[in-house]
Coordinates of C-alpha atoms in Angstrom, one line a residue:
M30 CA 13.9 194.0 74.9
F31 CA 15.7 196.9 76.8
E32 CA 13.5 199.5 75.1
R33 CA 10.5 198.4 77.2
F34 CA 12.1 199.7 80.4
D35 CA 11.5 203.3 81.6
L36 CA 14.9 204.6 82.7
T37 CA 13.4 207.8 84.1
K38 CA 11.9 206.1 87.2
K39 CA 12.9 207.7 90.5
T40 CA 12.2 207.2 94.2
P41 CA 12.3 210.2 96.6
D42 CA 14.8 210.1 99.5
K43 CA 12.0 210.2 102.0
V44 CA 10.4 207.0 100.7
F45 CA 13.8 205.3 100.2
L46 CA 14.9 206.0 103.8
K47 CA 11.6 204.8 105.1
D48 CA 11.6 201.5 103.2
I49 CA 15.2 200.5 103.0
E50 CA 15.8 200.0 106.8
E51 CA 12.8 197.6 107.0
M52 CA 13.9 195.7 103.9
Q53 CA 17.4 195.3 105.2
K54 CA 16.1 193.9 108.5
E55 CA 13.7 191.6 106.6
L56 CA 16.6 190.3 104.5
G57 CA 18.6 189.6 107.6
M58 CA 15.8 187.5 109.0
L59 CA 15.4 185.6 105.8
Q60 CA 19.1 184.8 105.9
R61 CA 18.7 183.1 109.2
E62 CA 15.7 181.1 108.0
L63 CA 17.7 180.0 104.9
R64 CA 20.5 178.9 107.2
D65 CA 18.2 176.9 109.4
K66 CA 16.6 175.2 106.4
K67 CA 20.0 174.6 104.8
I68 CA 19.0 176.3 101.6
P69 CA 21.9 177.7 99.4
V70 CA 21.3 181.0 97.6
I71 CA 23.1 182.7 94.7
I72 CA 22.5 186.4 94.0
L73 CA 24.4 187.7 91.0
V74 CA 24.4 191.3 89.8
E75 CA 25.4 192.1 86.3
G76 CA 25.1 195.4 84.4
W77 CA 26.7 198.0 82.2
H78 CA 29.9 199.6 83.4
A79 CA 29.2 202.3 86.0
S80 CA 25.6 201.1 86.4
G81 CA 26.0 200.7 90.2
I82 CA 26.9 197.0 90.8
T83 CA 29.1 197.8 93.8
M84 CA 26.5 200.2 95.3
V85 CA 23.8 197.5 95.2
M86 CA 26.1 194.9 96.7
N87 CA 27.0 197.3 99.6
E88 CA 23.4 197.8 100.4
L89 CA 22.5 194.1 100.2
I90 CA 25.1 193.0 102.7
K91 CA 24.7 195.8 105.3
L92 CA 22.6 193.9 107.8
L93 CA 23.5 190.4 106.7
D94 CA 25.5 188.2 109.1
P95 CA 28.9 188.1 107.5
R96 CA 29.4 184.6 108.8
G97 CA 26.6 183.4 106.5
F98 CA 27.6 184.9 103.1
S99 CA 30.5 185.2 100.7
L100 CA 30.9 188.1 98.3
Y101 CA 32.8 187.5 95.0
S102 CA 34.0 190.4 92.9
I103 CA 34.6 188.8 89.5
G104 CA 37.5 190.1 87.4
S105 CA 40.0 188.6 85.0
P106 CA 40.9 184.9 85.7
T107 CA 44.2 183.9 87.3
D108 CA 46.7 181.8 85.4
D109 CA 45.3 178.7 87.3
E110 CA 41.7 179.6 86.3
R111 CA 42.7 180.2 82.6
A112 CA 44.1 176.6 82.6
R113 CA 40.7 175.2 83.3
P114 CA 37.2 175.5 81.8
L115 CA 35.2 178.8 82.1
L116 CA 32.8 177.5 84.8
W117 CA 35.5 175.8 86.9
R118 CA 36.2 178.8 89.0
F119 CA 32.5 179.3 89.7
W120 CA 31.9 175.7 90.7
E121 CA 34.6 176.5 93.3
Q122 CA 32.5 179.4 94.6
I123 CA 29.0 177.9 94.7
P124 CA 27.5 178.2 98.2
P125 CA 27.2 175.2 100.6
R126 CA 23.7 174.5 102.0
G127 CA 22.5 177.4 104.2
R128 CA 24.9 180.1 102.9
I129 CA 24.5 182.9 100.4
A130 CA 27.0 183.6 97.6
L131 CA 26.8 187.1 96.1
F132 CA 28.5 187.7 92.8
A133 CA 29.4 191.2 91.7
R134 CA 29.6 190.2 88.0
S135 CA 29.7 186.5 87.3
W136 CA 30.1 183.8 84.6
Y137 CA 28.1 186.0 82.3
S138 CA 30.7 188.8 82.3
R139 CA 33.5 186.3 82.0
S140 CA 31.8 184.5 79.1
L141 CA 31.3 187.8 77.2
A142 CA 34.9 189.0 77.9
E143 CA 36.6 185.7 77.0
I144 CA 34.4 184.6 74.1
I145 CA 33.1 187.6 72.2
S146 CA 36.7 188.8 71.3
G147 CA 37.8 185.5 69.9
I148 CA 37.6 183.9 66.5
G149 CA 34.3 182.2 65.8
W150 CA 32.7 184.0 68.8
K151 CA 29.1 183.4 67.7
Q152 CA 29.6 179.6 68.0
G153 CA 31.4 180.2 71.3
V154 CA 28.4 182.2 72.6
K155 CA 26.0 179.4 71.7
R156 CA 28.2 176.8 73.4
S157 CA 28.7 179.0 76.5
L158 CA 24.9 179.7 76.8
S159 CA 24.2 175.9 76.8
Q160 CA 26.8 175.3 79.4
I161 CA 25.5 178.1 81.6
N162 CA 22.0 176.8 81.4
Q163 CA 23.2 173.3 82.4
F164 CA 25.2 174.8 85.3
E165 CA 22.3 176.8 86.7
R166 CA 19.7 174.1 86.2
Q167 CA 21.8 171.5 88.0
L168 CA 22.3 173.8 91.0
A169 CA 18.6 174.7 91.0
D170 CA 17.5 171.1 90.9
D171 CA 19.7 170.4 93.9
G172 CA 17.9 173.1 95.9
T173 CA 19.9 176.3 95.2
I174 CA 17.8 179.5 94.8
I175 CA 19.3 181.6 92.0
L176 CA 18.5 185.3 91.5
K177 CA 20.0 187.3 88.6
F178 CA 19.9 191.0 88.2
F179 CA 21.0 193.2 85.2
L180 CA 21.4 196.9 86.0
H181 CA 20.4 198.9 82.9
I182 CA 21.4 202.4 82.1
S183 CA 21.4 204.4 78.8
K184 CA 24.6 205.1 76.9
E185 CA 24.2 208.8 77.8
E186 CA 23.9 208.0 81.5
Q187 CA 27.0 205.8 81.3
K188 CA 29.0 208.5 79.7
K189 CA 27.9 211.0 82.4
R190 CA 29.0 208.6 85.2
L191 CA 32.3 207.8 83.6
E192 CA 33.2 211.5 83.2
E193 CA 32.2 212.2 86.8
R194 CA 34.4 209.4 88.1
E195 CA 37.3 210.6 85.9
Q196 CA 37.1 214.1 87.3
N197 CA 37.0 213.0 90.9
L198 CA 40.5 212.4 92.4
L199 CA 39.1 209.6 94.6
T200 CA 37.6 207.6 91.7
S201 CA 39.7 208.6 88.7
W202 CA 41.9 205.5 89.1
M203 CA 38.8 203.3 88.5
I204 CA 38.4 204.5 84.9
N205 CA 40.7 203.3 82.1
K206 CA 40.8 203.1 78.3
G207 CA 39.0 199.7 78.5
D208 CA 36.0 201.3 80.1
W209 CA 35.7 203.9 77.4
D210 CA 36.2 201.3 74.7
L211 CA 33.3 199.3 76.1
H212 CA 31.2 202.5 76.3
N213 CA 32.0 203.2 72.6
Q214 CA 30.8 199.7 71.7
Y215 CA 27.6 200.0 73.7
E216 CA 25.3 199.5 70.7
S217 CA 27.4 196.5 69.6
Y218 CA 27.1 194.8 73.0
L219 CA 23.4 195.5 73.4
P220 CA 22.0 192.7 71.1
V221 CA 24.6 190.2 72.5
I222 CA 23.6 191.0 76.1
E223 CA 19.9 190.7 75.2
E224 CA 20.6 187.3 73.7
Y225 CA 22.4 186.2 76.9
I226 CA 19.5 187.3 79.0
E227 CA 16.8 185.9 76.8
E228 CA 18.5 182.5 76.3
T229 CA 19.2 182.0 80.1
D230 CA 16.0 183.4 81.5
H231 CA 14.3 180.4 83.1
S232 CA 11.9 179.8 86.0
Y233 CA 14.6 178.1 88.0
A234 CA 17.0 181.1 87.4
P235 CA 15.1 184.1 86.3
W236 CA 16.5 187.4 85.2
M237 CA 15.3 190.7 86.5
I238 CA 16.1 193.9 84.5
I239 CA 16.6 196.8 86.9
E240 CA 16.2 200.4 85.7
A241 CA 19.4 201.8 87.3
T242 CA 19.4 205.6 86.5
D243 CA 18.2 206.5 90.0
R244 CA 20.1 205.1 93.0
N245 CA 17.1 204.9 95.3
Y246 CA 14.9 203.2 92.8
T247 CA 17.6 200.7 91.9
I248 CA 18.3 199.6 95.4
L249 CA 14.6 199.3 96.5
K250 CA 13.7 197.3 93.4
V251 CA 16.5 194.8 93.9
F252 CA 15.7 194.4 97.6
S253 CA 12.0 194.0 96.8
A254 CA 12.7 191.3 94.3
V255 CA 15.2 189.4 96.5
I256 CA 12.8 189.4 99.5
K257 CA 9.8 188.4 97.4
I258 CA 11.6 185.5 95.7
L259 CA 13.2 184.2 98.9
E260 CA 9.9 184.4 100.8
K261 CA 8.1 182.5 98.0
N262 CA 10.8 179.7 98.0
L263 CA 10.8 179.5 101.8
A264 CA 7.1 179.2 102.0
V265 CA 7.1 176.0 100.0
S266 CA 10.5 174.7 100.9
D267 CA 11.2 171.6 103.0
E268 CA 14.6 170.2 103.7
N269 CA 13.3 166.7 102.9
A270 CA 12.1 168.0 99.5
R271 CA 15.5 169.0 98.3
G272 CA 16.4 167.2 95.1
K273 CA 12.8 166.4 94.2
T274 CA 12.5 169.3 91.7
V275 CA 13.4 168.4 88.2
H276 CA 13.4 171.0 85.4
Y277 CA 13.7 168.5 82.5
E278 CA 12.7 164.9 81.6
I279 CA 14.9 162.5 83.5
T280 CA 14.4 159.6 81.1
R281 CA 15.9 161.4 78.2
P282 CA 19.2 159.4 77.9
K283 CA 18.7 156.5 75.5
K284 CA 20.2 153.1 76.5
G285 CA 23.1 151.9 74.4
E286 CA 24.5 148.4 74.6
V287 CA 27.7 148.0 76.6
R288 CA 28.6 144.4 77.1
R289 CA 30.3 143.4 80.3
K290 CA 32.8 140.6 79.9
C291 CA 35.2 139.4 82.6
L292 CA 37.3 136.9 80.6
P293 CA 39.7 138.1 77.9
A294 CA 39.9 136.6 74.4
V295 CA 43.6 135.8 74.8
T296 CA 45.9 135.0 77.7
L297 CA 49.6 136.0 78.1
G298 CA 52.6 134.4 79.6
R299 CA 54.6 136.3 82.1
H300 CA 57.5 137.1 79.8
E301 CA 55.3 138.4 77.0
Y302 CA 53.3 140.4 79.5
E303 CA 56.3 142.1 81.0
Q304 CA 57.7 142.9 77.6
K305 CA 54.5 144.5 76.4
L306 CA 53.9 146.2 79.7
L307 CA 57.3 148.1 79.6
A308 CA 56.7 149.1 75.9
C309 CA 53.3 150.4 76.7
Q310 CA 54.4 152.3 79.8
E311 CA 57.1 154.1 77.7
Q312 CA 54.4 155.0 75.1
V313 CA 52.1 156.4 77.9
R314 CA 55.0 158.6 79.1
E315 CA 55.4 160.0 75.5
I316 CA 51.6 160.6 75.4
Q317 CA 51.8 162.5 78.7
Y318 CA 54.6 164.8 77.4
R319 CA 52.7 165.5 74.2
L320 CA 49.5 166.3 76.2
F321 CA 51.6 168.7 78.3
K322 CA 53.1 170.4 75.3
R323 CA 49.7 170.9 73.7
K324 CA 48.1 171.9 77.0
I325 CA 45.4 169.3 76.8
P326 CA 44.0 168.1 80.2
L327 CA 43.0 164.5 80.5
I328 CA 40.8 162.7 83.0
I329 CA 41.0 159.0 83.5
V330 CA 38.2 157.4 85.4
Y331 CA 38.5 153.9 87.1
E332 CA 35.3 152.2 88.2
G333 CA 34.7 148.5 88.8
W334 CA 33.8 145.8 91.2
D335 CA 35.6 145.6 94.6
A336 CA 38.9 143.7 94.1
A337 CA 38.7 144.1 90.4
G338 CA 42.3 145.4 90.4
K339 CA 41.9 149.2 90.1
G340 CA 44.8 150.0 92.4
G341 CA 47.3 147.6 90.7
N342 CA 46.1 148.8 87.3
I343 CA 46.7 152.5 88.2
M344 CA 50.2 151.7 89.6
R345 CA 51.2 150.1 86.2
L346 CA 49.7 153.0 84.3
V347 CA 51.7 155.8 86.1
R348 CA 54.9 153.8 86.7
Q349 CA 56.9 155.5 83.9
M350 CA 54.9 158.8 83.9
N351 CA 56.4 162.1 85.2
P352 CA 54.9 162.4 88.7
R353 CA 54.7 166.2 88.4
G354 CA 52.2 165.9 85.6
Y355 CA 49.5 163.7 87.1
D356 CA 47.4 163.3 90.2
V357 CA 45.7 160.2 91.4
I358 CA 42.5 161.0 93.4
P359 CA 41.1 158.1 95.5
I360 CA 37.4 158.7 96.1
S361 CA 35.6 157.5 99.2
K362 CA 32.3 158.6 100.8
P363 CA 32.0 162.4 101.0
N364 CA 33.1 164.1 104.2
D365 CA 31.1 166.6 106.2
T366 CA 32.3 169.5 104.1
E367 CA 31.7 167.8 100.8
N368 CA 28.2 166.7 101.9
V369 CA 26.9 170.3 102.2
Y370 CA 27.7 171.0 98.5
N371 CA 26.2 169.7 95.2
Y372 CA 27.6 166.2 94.8
L373 CA 29.6 167.2 91.6
W374 CA 31.4 170.0 93.5
R375 CA 34.2 167.8 94.9
F376 CA 34.9 166.3 91.5
V377 CA 35.0 169.5 89.5
H378 CA 37.2 170.8 92.2
K379 CA 39.8 168.2 91.2
Y380 CA 39.8 168.9 87.4
P381 CA 43.3 168.8 85.9
K382 CA 44.7 172.1 84.6
A383 CA 45.8 172.3 81.0
G384 CA 48.4 169.7 80.1
H385 CA 47.9 167.6 83.2
I386 CA 46.3 164.3 83.9
T387 CA 44.0 163.4 86.8
I388 CA 43.2 159.8 87.5
F389 CA 40.1 159.1 89.6
D390 CA 40.1 155.9 91.6
R391 CA 36.2 155.8 91.7
S392 CA 34.4 158.9 90.8
W393 CA 31.1 160.8 90.4
Y394 CA 29.5 157.5 89.3
G395 CA 29.2 156.7 93.0
R396 CA 25.9 158.6 92.8
V397 CA 24.3 156.0 90.5
L398 CA 26.1 153.0 92.1
V399 CA 26.8 153.0 95.8
E400 CA 24.5 155.9 96.7
R401 CA 21.7 154.4 94.6
V402 CA 22.0 150.8 96.0
E403 CA 22.6 151.8 99.6
G404 CA 19.9 154.5 99.7
F405 CA 22.3 157.4 100.4
C406 CA 20.4 159.7 97.9
S407 CA 16.8 159.9 96.7
E408 CA 15.5 158.0 93.7
T409 CA 15.0 161.3 91.9
E410 CA 18.6 162.4 92.6
W411 CA 20.2 159.3 91.2
K412 CA 17.9 159.2 88.2
R413 CA 18.7 162.8 87.5
A414 CA 22.4 162.1 87.8
Y415 CA 22.6 160.3 84.5
I416 CA 21.9 163.5 82.6
E417 CA 24.0 165.7 85.0
I418 CA 27.0 163.4 84.5
N419 CA 26.6 163.2 80.7
E420 CA 26.4 167.0 80.6
M421 CA 29.4 167.5 82.9
E422 CA 31.5 165.2 80.8
E423 CA 30.4 166.6 77.5
T424 CA 31.1 170.1 78.7
Y425 CA 34.5 169.1 79.8
V426 CA 35.3 167.7 76.3
E427 CA 33.8 170.7 74.6
N428 CA 36.2 172.9 76.5
G429 CA 39.2 171.0 75.1
G430 CA 39.7 168.2 77.7
G431 CA 39.9 164.5 77.2
I432 CA 38.2 161.8 79.2
I433 CA 38.7 158.0 79.4
K434 CA 36.4 155.8 81.4
F435 CA 37.2 152.2 82.5
W436 CA 34.9 149.7 84.0
L437 CA 36.9 146.8 85.4
E438 CA 34.7 143.6 85.2
I439 CA 35.2 140.4 87.2
D440 CA 32.7 137.7 88.0
K441 CA 31.4 137.0 91.5
D442 CA 33.5 133.8 91.9
E443 CA 36.7 135.7 91.1
Q444 CA 35.8 138.4 93.5
G445 CA 35.3 135.8 96.3
R446 CA 38.7 134.3 95.6
R447 CA 40.4 137.6 95.8
F448 CA 38.6 138.6 99.0
S449 CA 39.7 135.3 100.6
Q450 CA 43.3 135.8 99.4
R451 CA 43.3 139.3 100.9
Q452 CA 42.2 138.0 104.2
T453 CA 45.2 135.6 104.4
D454 CA 47.8 137.9 102.9
Q455 CA 49.4 140.2 105.5
L456 CA 50.4 142.6 102.7
K457 CA 46.9 142.9 101.4
K458 CA 44.8 142.3 104.5
W459 CA 44.3 146.1 104.9
K460 CA 42.4 146.1 101.6
I461 CA 39.5 144.0 102.8
T462 CA 36.7 145.3 105.1
D463 CA 33.4 144.1 106.5
E464 CA 31.8 146.6 104.1
D465 CA 33.2 144.7 101.2
W466 CA 31.5 141.5 102.3
R467 CA 28.3 143.4 102.9
N468 CA 28.4 144.9 99.4
R469 CA 28.9 141.4 98.0
E470 CA 25.6 140.3 99.4
K471 CA 24.0 142.9 97.2
W472 CA 25.7 141.7 94.0
D473 CA 22.5 141.4 92.0
L474 CA 21.4 144.9 92.9
Y475 CA 24.8 146.3 91.9
E476 CA 24.6 144.4 88.6
L477 CA 21.4 146.2 87.7
A478 CA 22.9 149.5 88.7
V479 CA 26.1 148.9 86.7
D480 CA 24.2 147.9 83.6
E481 CA 22.0 151.0 83.7
M482 CA 25.0 153.2 84.4
L483 CA 27.0 151.8 81.4
A484 CA 24.0 152.1 79.1
R485 CA 22.9 155.6 80.1
T486 CA 26.4 157.2 80.3
N487 CA 28.1 155.6 77.3
T488 CA 28.2 158.7 75.2
R489 CA 30.1 159.8 72.1
A490 CA 32.0 162.4 74.1
A491 CA 32.9 160.0 76.9
P492 CA 32.4 156.3 76.0
W493 CA 33.0 153.4 78.4
T494 CA 35.8 150.9 78.0
V495 CA 35.0 147.6 79.7
V496 CA 38.2 145.8 80.8
E497 CA 38.1 142.1 81.2
S498 CA 39.7 141.9 84.6
N499 CA 39.6 138.2 85.7
D500 CA 43.1 138.2 84.1
K501 CA 45.0 141.0 85.8
W502 CA 47.8 141.0 83.3
Y503 CA 45.5 141.4 80.4
A504 CA 43.5 144.1 82.2
R505 CA 46.6 146.2 82.8
L506 CA 47.8 146.0 79.2
K507 CA 44.3 146.8 77.9
T508 CA 44.0 150.0 79.9
L509 CA 47.5 151.1 78.9
Q510 CA 46.8 150.4 75.2
T511 CA 43.5 152.3 75.5
V512 CA 45.2 155.4 76.9
I513 CA 47.8 155.2 74.2
S514 CA 45.1 154.9 71.5
Y515 CA 43.0 157.7 72.9
G516 CA 46.0 160.0 73.3
E517 CA 47.0 159.5 69.7
Q518 CA 43.5 160.2 68.6
I519 CA 43.2 163.6 70.3
L520 CA 46.7 164.8 69.7

């Protein structure tokens, strides 16, 4: 692939100086239009060592409003980032609507650095490419413009630049043994880089190879491509059209039967319940410590009808657990900050680090439940979400995490009784709101949404467990026993 590019191309200084000023002004105007239309943009620049990544970034931002962009220089991960999946740190850095995120190196460099040196790296590359494609496609489908550049120079040119930097007192500190090791492995890395580019070059996130021998030519070609792509997207963009683009078939997930039952097969007396509860809580604590020792992160998702007992259930689950090793995340409607990001952003943000447990009291499934029924997102967005959620959960498990999903089922009559009880109980009155009663009026619509959600997101990587919750005691024990069983399975 790289052999097709002419690395001798040059641009005279006179032409460069004439064109660059106008291009920088034009990019500044495009930035303002992107802000007004609330369109997020990602520009990432990859390339060989010493190919000019910093130089290109410096030119790109010269006349941009610094209040409207963030520049990330990607190096080795921190300890906190190492304790989470590869793409977690980049989900943290995706731009909100109307802003530009520039990456001097990106998830591609990190994937190469962290995977190619490991055992079984070829399988790791395949898995990483699949996850990168999913990540970029999800962002693009949500309206993000993605531009990807690779600065290409020959091995001889790279050697020349490394030697020049080494001999210069001001830049010699930049060159170390690792740079020369990478230079000496240029031919080995070449086919791997070609594979990365070929496998992740899509219409929604295209690659542009830039011949980077001549500084002037490199900068003008990058600017020209950025301006052309942004103008093209702005010409057809409309804020109301965000989320209507789909780069895959949204009906792909196949329905699998998940039966909803609200009544348990057995009932328990208080004494038997309390005995079993304490024994299960002690086992859950042991599971927690074993997960911590093995550095396995675990996500536990609670979904269910209003008043199904999620809060009481979670209290019994964590009662004997070490509080330093878990977090409970209550999810309500997104705030103003969360609303300007991709809807998955606020959930990936809360992923547990290695060895910890995060419990979500409601979750990303709000997209296909509340947001669907109440019309808070478009039909295309909630239909698309089934695949996005399945991919997110599967990726999490592929990266060594565990996930348990509970649906707490009660019938309509039981919900009505619990609502009425809450209204008369001073200790529980705060739990009931007018919105709860309004949602109850849409019970049939929610039932349809729940059935489709369970069917379309009941996957091998992240199956649903339906908890018969008309009996609170039974429900609490079942969730504890499920956590114990799952923990023993993955440990």
